[in-house]
Amino acid sequence: MNKVAQVLGMSPMRVYEVATFYTMFNTVPIGKYNVQVCTTTPCMLRGAYDILRACEEESGAHCGGDSPDGLFHVMEVECLGACANAPMMQINDDCYEDLTPERAKLVLKSFRDGKPHKPGPQNARKNSMGIMGKTTLMEEPPAPYCREL
Ligand code: FES
């Protein structure tokens, strides 16, 4: 961080402020799999704290720390932009959505077993479509309005 400050020609404190504020920066080494559980309002209303507890139980890590085997780092984060599929968590670069405590534990177990589950919704739905499939915007869109014709 001191080197970054030097290269950018700014006070080291400015770099420390950024590095300690944003959760995507870590100032110390963390577990191999960074489990970030979103607890912002939409996810919280859908049981995010139950997901967080399930991740702590399955990994053996306390929120903000690593598991004893060094495999998992569990943390609480703000909105990760998958609110329509709440509750969700991100593990390294992938999102796991539509979680229940049981599904969250299965996802962590799959990482421990070396065969990570496919990212995305962990129920039957596709992307952020309703569970019953596509129900709107099915027709061909009308041609754009053109006042010259
Ligand atoms: S509130 Fe959890 S992803 Fe947005």
PDB file of C-alpha atoms and ligand atoms in Angstrom:
ATOM      1  CA  MET A   1       0.000   0.000   0.000  1.00  0.00           C
ATOM      2  CA  ASN A   2       2.907   2.305   0.710  1.00  0.00           C
ATOM      3  CA  LYS A   3       4.312   1.550  -2.740  1.00  0.00           C
ATOM      4  CA  VAL A   4       0.938   2.265  -4.368  1.00  0.00           C
ATOM      5  CA  ALA A   5       0.799   5.606  -2.531  1.00  0.00           C
ATOM      6  CA  GLN A   6       4.317   6.396  -3.673  1.00  0.00           C
ATOM      7  CA  VAL A   7       3.586   5.528  -7.313  1.00  0.00           C
ATOM      8  CA  LEU A   8       0.370   7.566  -7.273  1.00  0.00           C
ATOM      9  CA  GLY A   9       1.984  10.449  -5.428  1.00  0.00           C
ATOM     10  CA  MET A  10      -0.494  10.517  -2.573  1.00  0.00           C
ATOM     11  CA  SER A  11      -0.514  10.093   1.179  1.00  0.00           C
ATOM     12  CA  PRO A  12      -0.357   6.421   2.287  1.00  0.00           C
ATOM     13  CA  MET A  13      -3.411   7.104   4.462  1.00  0.00           C
ATOM     14  CA  ARG A  14      -5.508   7.683   1.324  1.00  0.00           C
ATOM     15  CA  VAL A  15      -4.574   4.180   0.112  1.00  0.00           C
ATOM     16  CA  TYR A  16      -5.234   2.645   3.553  1.00  0.00           C
ATOM     17  CA  GLU A  17      -8.686   4.281   3.597  1.00  0.00           C
ATOM     18  CA  VAL A  18      -9.652   2.645   0.317  1.00  0.00           C
ATOM     19  CA  ALA A  19      -8.112  -0.741   1.161  1.00  0.00           C
ATOM     20  CA  THR A  20      -9.856  -0.976   4.534  1.00  0.00           C
ATOM     21  CA  PHE A  21     -13.247   0.385   3.411  1.00  0.00           C
ATOM     22  CA  TYR A  22     -14.043  -1.821   0.414  1.00  0.00           C
ATOM     23  CA  THR A  23     -14.665  -5.507   1.078  1.00  0.00           C
ATOM     24  CA  MET A  24     -13.055  -6.561  -2.212  1.00  0.00           C
ATOM     25  CA  PHE A  25      -9.653  -5.617  -0.799  1.00  0.00           C
ATOM     26  CA  ASN A  26      -7.952  -7.766   1.824  1.00  0.00           C
ATOM     27  CA  THR A  27      -4.970  -6.457   3.722  1.00  0.00           C
ATOM     28  CA  VAL A  28      -3.980  -9.902   5.013  1.00  0.00           C
ATOM     29  CA  PRO A  29      -4.056 -13.351   3.351  1.00  0.00           C
ATOM     30  CA  ILE A  30      -7.438 -15.100   3.627  1.00  0.00           C
ATOM     31  CA  GLY A  31      -8.838 -18.579   3.035  1.00  0.00           C
ATOM     32  CA  LYS A  32      -8.797 -20.109  -0.454  1.00  0.00           C
ATOM     33  CA  TYR A  33     -12.557 -19.618  -0.938  1.00  0.00           C
ATOM     34  CA  ASN A  34     -13.850 -16.170  -0.028  1.00  0.00           C
ATOM     35  CA  VAL A  35     -17.489 -16.683   1.017  1.00  0.00           C
ATOM     36  CA  GLN A  36     -19.253 -13.320   0.934  1.00  0.00           C
ATOM     37  CA  VAL A  37     -22.815 -13.430   2.222  1.00  0.00           C
ATOM     38  CA  CYS A  38     -24.974 -10.444   1.274  1.00  0.00           C
ATOM     39  CA  THR A  39     -27.021  -9.157   4.219  1.00  0.00           C
ATOM     40  CA  THR A  40     -28.466  -5.990   2.656  1.00  0.00           C
ATOM     41  CA  THR A  41     -32.233  -5.504   2.984  1.00  0.00           C
ATOM     42  CA  PRO A  42     -33.638  -7.732   0.159  1.00  0.00           C
ATOM     43  CA  CYS A  43     -31.348 -10.601   1.157  1.00  0.00           C
ATOM     44  CA  MET A  44     -31.874  -9.920   4.880  1.00  0.00           C
ATOM     45  CA  LEU A  45     -35.662 -10.117   4.432  1.00  0.00           C
ATOM     46  CA  ARG A  46     -35.195 -13.480   2.679  1.00  0.00           C
ATOM     47  CA  GLY A  47     -33.090 -15.011   5.470  1.00  0.00           C
ATOM     48  CA  ALA A  48     -29.516 -13.826   4.840  1.00  0.00           C
ATOM     49  CA  TYR A  49     -28.514 -14.198   8.482  1.00  0.00           C
ATOM     50  CA  ASP A  50     -29.639 -17.837   8.416  1.00  0.00           C
ATOM     51  CA  ILE A  51     -27.395 -18.272   5.355  1.00  0.00           C
ATOM     52  CA  LEU A  52     -24.501 -16.620   7.178  1.00  0.00           C
ATOM     53  CA  ARG A  53     -24.950 -18.920  10.199  1.00  0.00           C
ATOM     54  CA  ALA A  54     -25.139 -21.961   7.900  1.00  0.00           C
ATOM     55  CA  CYS A  55     -21.875 -20.925   6.220  1.00  0.00           C
ATOM     56  CA  GLU A  56     -20.214 -20.473   9.607  1.00  0.00           C
ATOM     57  CA  GLU A  57     -21.444 -23.901  10.725  1.00  0.00           C
ATOM     58  CA  GLU A  58     -20.432 -25.709   7.541  1.00  0.00           C
ATOM     59  CA  SER A  59     -17.009 -24.050   7.217  1.00  0.00           C
ATOM     60  CA  GLY A  60     -16.086 -23.742  10.892  1.00  0.00           C
ATOM     61  CA  ALA A  61     -15.182 -20.078  10.295  1.00  0.00           C
ATOM     62  CA  HIS A  62     -16.597 -17.183  12.278  1.00  0.00           C
ATOM     63  CA  CYS A  63     -17.825 -14.204  10.266  1.00  0.00           C
ATOM     64  CA  GLY A  64     -14.768 -12.143   9.328  1.00  0.00           C
ATOM     65  CA  GLY A  65     -12.361 -15.034   9.794  1.00  0.00           C
ATOM     66  CA  ASP A  66     -10.998 -18.200   8.238  1.00  0.00           C
ATOM     67  CA  SER A  67     -11.926 -21.829   8.796  1.00  0.00           C
ATOM     68  CA  PRO A  68      -9.419 -23.869  10.813  1.00  0.00           C
ATOM     69  CA  ASP A  69      -8.356 -25.710   7.632  1.00  0.00           C
ATOM     70  CA  GLY A  70      -7.736 -22.414   5.813  1.00  0.00           C
ATOM     71  CA  LEU A  71     -10.155 -23.371   3.060  1.00  0.00           C
ATOM     72  CA  PHE A  72     -12.876 -20.784   3.701  1.00  0.00           C
ATOM     73  CA  HIS A  73     -13.039 -17.127   4.662  1.00  0.00           C
ATOM     74  CA  VAL A  74     -16.586 -16.090   5.624  1.00  0.00           C
ATOM     75  CA  MET A  75     -17.680 -12.483   5.609  1.00  0.00           C
ATOM     76  CA  GLU A  76     -20.788 -10.329   5.594  1.00  0.00           C
ATOM     77  CA  VAL A  77     -21.024  -7.858   2.686  1.00  0.00           C
ATOM     78  CA  GLU A  78     -23.383  -5.269   1.269  1.00  0.00           C
ATOM     79  CA  CYS A  79     -25.486  -5.733  -1.887  1.00  0.00           C
ATOM     80  CA  LEU A  80     -23.779  -7.777  -4.596  1.00  0.00           C
ATOM     81  CA  GLY A  81     -26.367  -6.936  -7.256  1.00  0.00           C
ATOM     82  CA  ALA A  82     -28.352 -10.182  -7.386  1.00  0.00           C
ATOM     83  CA  CYS A  83     -31.254  -8.953  -5.238  1.00  0.00           C
ATOM     84  CA  ALA A  84     -33.929 -10.574  -7.449  1.00  0.00           C
ATOM     85  CA  ASN A  85     -32.456 -13.951  -6.488  1.00  0.00           C
ATOM     86  CA  ALA A  86     -32.098 -13.251  -2.770  1.00  0.00           C
ATOM     87  CA  PRO A  87     -30.694 -14.551  -0.576  1.00  0.00           C
ATOM     88  CA  MET A  88     -27.321 -15.002  -2.196  1.00  0.00           C
ATOM     89  CA  MET A  89     -23.609 -15.289  -1.573  1.00  0.00           C
ATOM     90  CA  GLN A  90     -20.526 -14.892  -3.713  1.00  0.00           C
ATOM     91  CA  ILE A  91     -17.664 -17.360  -3.516  1.00  0.00           C
ATOM     92  CA  ASN A  92     -14.549 -15.904  -5.118  1.00  0.00           C
ATOM     93  CA  ASP A  93     -15.905 -14.649  -8.473  1.00  0.00           C
ATOM     94  CA  ASP A  94     -19.170 -16.620  -8.686  1.00  0.00           C
ATOM     95  CA  CYS A  95     -22.640 -15.941  -7.275  1.00  0.00           C
ATOM     96  CA  TYR A  96     -24.813 -18.609  -5.659  1.00  0.00           C
ATOM     97  CA  GLU A  97     -28.431 -17.525  -5.433  1.00  0.00           C
ATOM     98  CA  ASP A  98     -31.860 -18.574  -4.173  1.00  0.00           C
ATOM     99  CA  LEU A  99     -30.199 -20.077  -1.133  1.00  0.00           C
ATOM    100  CA  THR A 100     -31.635 -21.817   1.857  1.00  0.00           C
ATOM    101  CA  PRO A 101     -29.389 -22.715   4.791  1.00  0.00           C
ATOM    102  CA  GLU A 102     -29.346 -26.308   3.538  1.00  0.00           C
ATOM    103  CA  ARG A 103     -28.423 -25.266  -0.037  1.00  0.00           C
ATOM    104  CA  ALA A 104     -25.687 -22.950   1.258  1.00  0.00           C
ATOM    105  CA  LYS A 105     -24.172 -25.819   3.235  1.00  0.00           C
ATOM    106  CA  LEU A 106     -24.286 -28.065   0.162  1.00  0.00           C
ATOM    107  CA  VAL A 107     -22.501 -25.404  -1.904  1.00  0.00           C
ATOM    108  CA  LEU A 108     -19.704 -25.082   0.669  1.00  0.00           C
ATOM    109  CA  LYS A 109     -19.469 -28.858   0.936  1.00  0.00           C
ATOM    110  CA  SER A 110     -19.092 -29.076  -2.858  1.00  0.00           C
ATOM    111  CA  PHE A 111     -16.098 -26.727  -2.660  1.00  0.00           C
ATOM    112  CA  ARG A 112     -14.581 -28.796   0.140  1.00  0.00           C
ATOM    113  CA  ASP A 113     -15.055 -31.923  -1.990  1.00  0.00           C
ATOM    114  CA  GLY A 114     -13.305 -30.261  -4.930  1.00  0.00           C
ATOM    115  CA  LYS A 115     -16.375 -30.335  -7.174  1.00  0.00           C
ATOM    116  CA  PRO A 116     -17.960 -26.880  -6.831  1.00  0.00           C
ATOM    117  CA  HIS A 117     -21.648 -26.577  -7.655  1.00  0.00           C
ATOM    118  CA  LYS A 118     -22.613 -24.646 -10.763  1.00  0.00           C
ATOM    119  CA  PRO A 119     -23.008 -20.927  -9.924  1.00  0.00           C
ATOM    120  CA  GLY A 120     -26.367 -19.175 -10.271  1.00  0.00           C
ATOM    121  CA  PRO A 121     -29.756 -20.042  -8.792  1.00  0.00           C
ATOM    122  CA  GLN A 122     -29.618 -23.075  -6.533  1.00  0.00           C
ATOM    123  CA  ASN A 123     -33.287 -23.906  -7.149  1.00  0.00           C
ATOM    124  CA  ALA A 124     -34.991 -24.826 -10.416  1.00  0.00           C
ATOM    125  CA  ARG A 125     -35.252 -21.368 -11.878  1.00  0.00           C
ATOM    126  CA  LYS A 126     -33.208 -20.026 -14.782  1.00  0.00           C
ATOM    127  CA  ASN A 127     -31.277 -16.788 -14.216  1.00  0.00           C
ATOM    128  CA  SER A 128     -33.642 -14.334 -12.514  1.00  0.00           C
ATOM    129  CA  MET A 129     -36.750 -15.576 -14.329  1.00  0.00           C
ATOM    130  CA  GLY A 130     -39.718 -16.550 -12.162  1.00  0.00           C
ATOM    131  CA  ILE A 131     -39.798 -20.175 -11.032  1.00  0.00           C
ATOM    132  CA  MET A 132     -42.697 -20.785 -13.487  1.00  0.00           C
ATOM    133  CA  GLY A 133     -40.531 -19.683 -16.428  1.00  0.00           C
ATOM    134  CA  LYS A 134     -40.970 -16.802 -18.807  1.00  0.00           C
ATOM    135  CA  THR A 135     -44.449 -15.258 -18.590  1.00  0.00           C
ATOM    136  CA  THR A 136     -44.089 -11.758 -20.045  1.00  0.00           C
ATOM    137  CA  LEU A 137     -42.655 -10.048 -23.130  1.00  0.00           C
ATOM    138  CA  MET A 138     -43.386 -13.150 -25.190  1.00  0.00           C
ATOM    139  CA  GLU A 139     -44.688 -11.418 -28.344  1.00  0.00           C
ATOM    140  CA  GLU A 140     -42.638  -9.972 -31.187  1.00  0.00           C
ATOM    141  CA  PRO A 141     -41.804  -6.364 -30.344  1.00  0.00           C
ATOM    142  CA  PRO A 142     -43.470  -3.742 -32.595  1.00  0.00           C
ATOM    143  CA  ALA A 143     -41.274  -1.927 -35.084  1.00  0.00           C
ATOM    144  CA  PRO A 144     -39.843   1.326 -33.806  1.00  0.00           C
ATOM    145  CA  TYR A 145     -41.982   4.396 -34.428  1.00  0.00           C
ATOM    146  CA  CYS A 146     -40.837   6.413 -37.417  1.00  0.00           C
ATOM    147  CA  ARG A 147     -42.631   9.699 -38.117  1.00  0.00           C
ATOM    148  CA  GLU A 148     -41.204   9.915 -41.673  1.00  0.00           C
ATOM    149  CA  LEU A 149     -43.328   6.999 -42.956  1.00  0.00           C
TER     150      LEU A 149
HETATM  151  S1  FES B   1     -29.521  -7.179  -1.461  1.00  0.00           S
HETATM  152 FE1  FES B   1     -28.412  -9.023  -1.619  1.00  0.00          FE
HETATM  153  S2  FES B   1     -27.734  -8.986  -3.685  1.00  0.00           S
HETATM  154 FE2  FES B   1     -28.727  -7.091  -3.455  1.00  0.00          FE
END
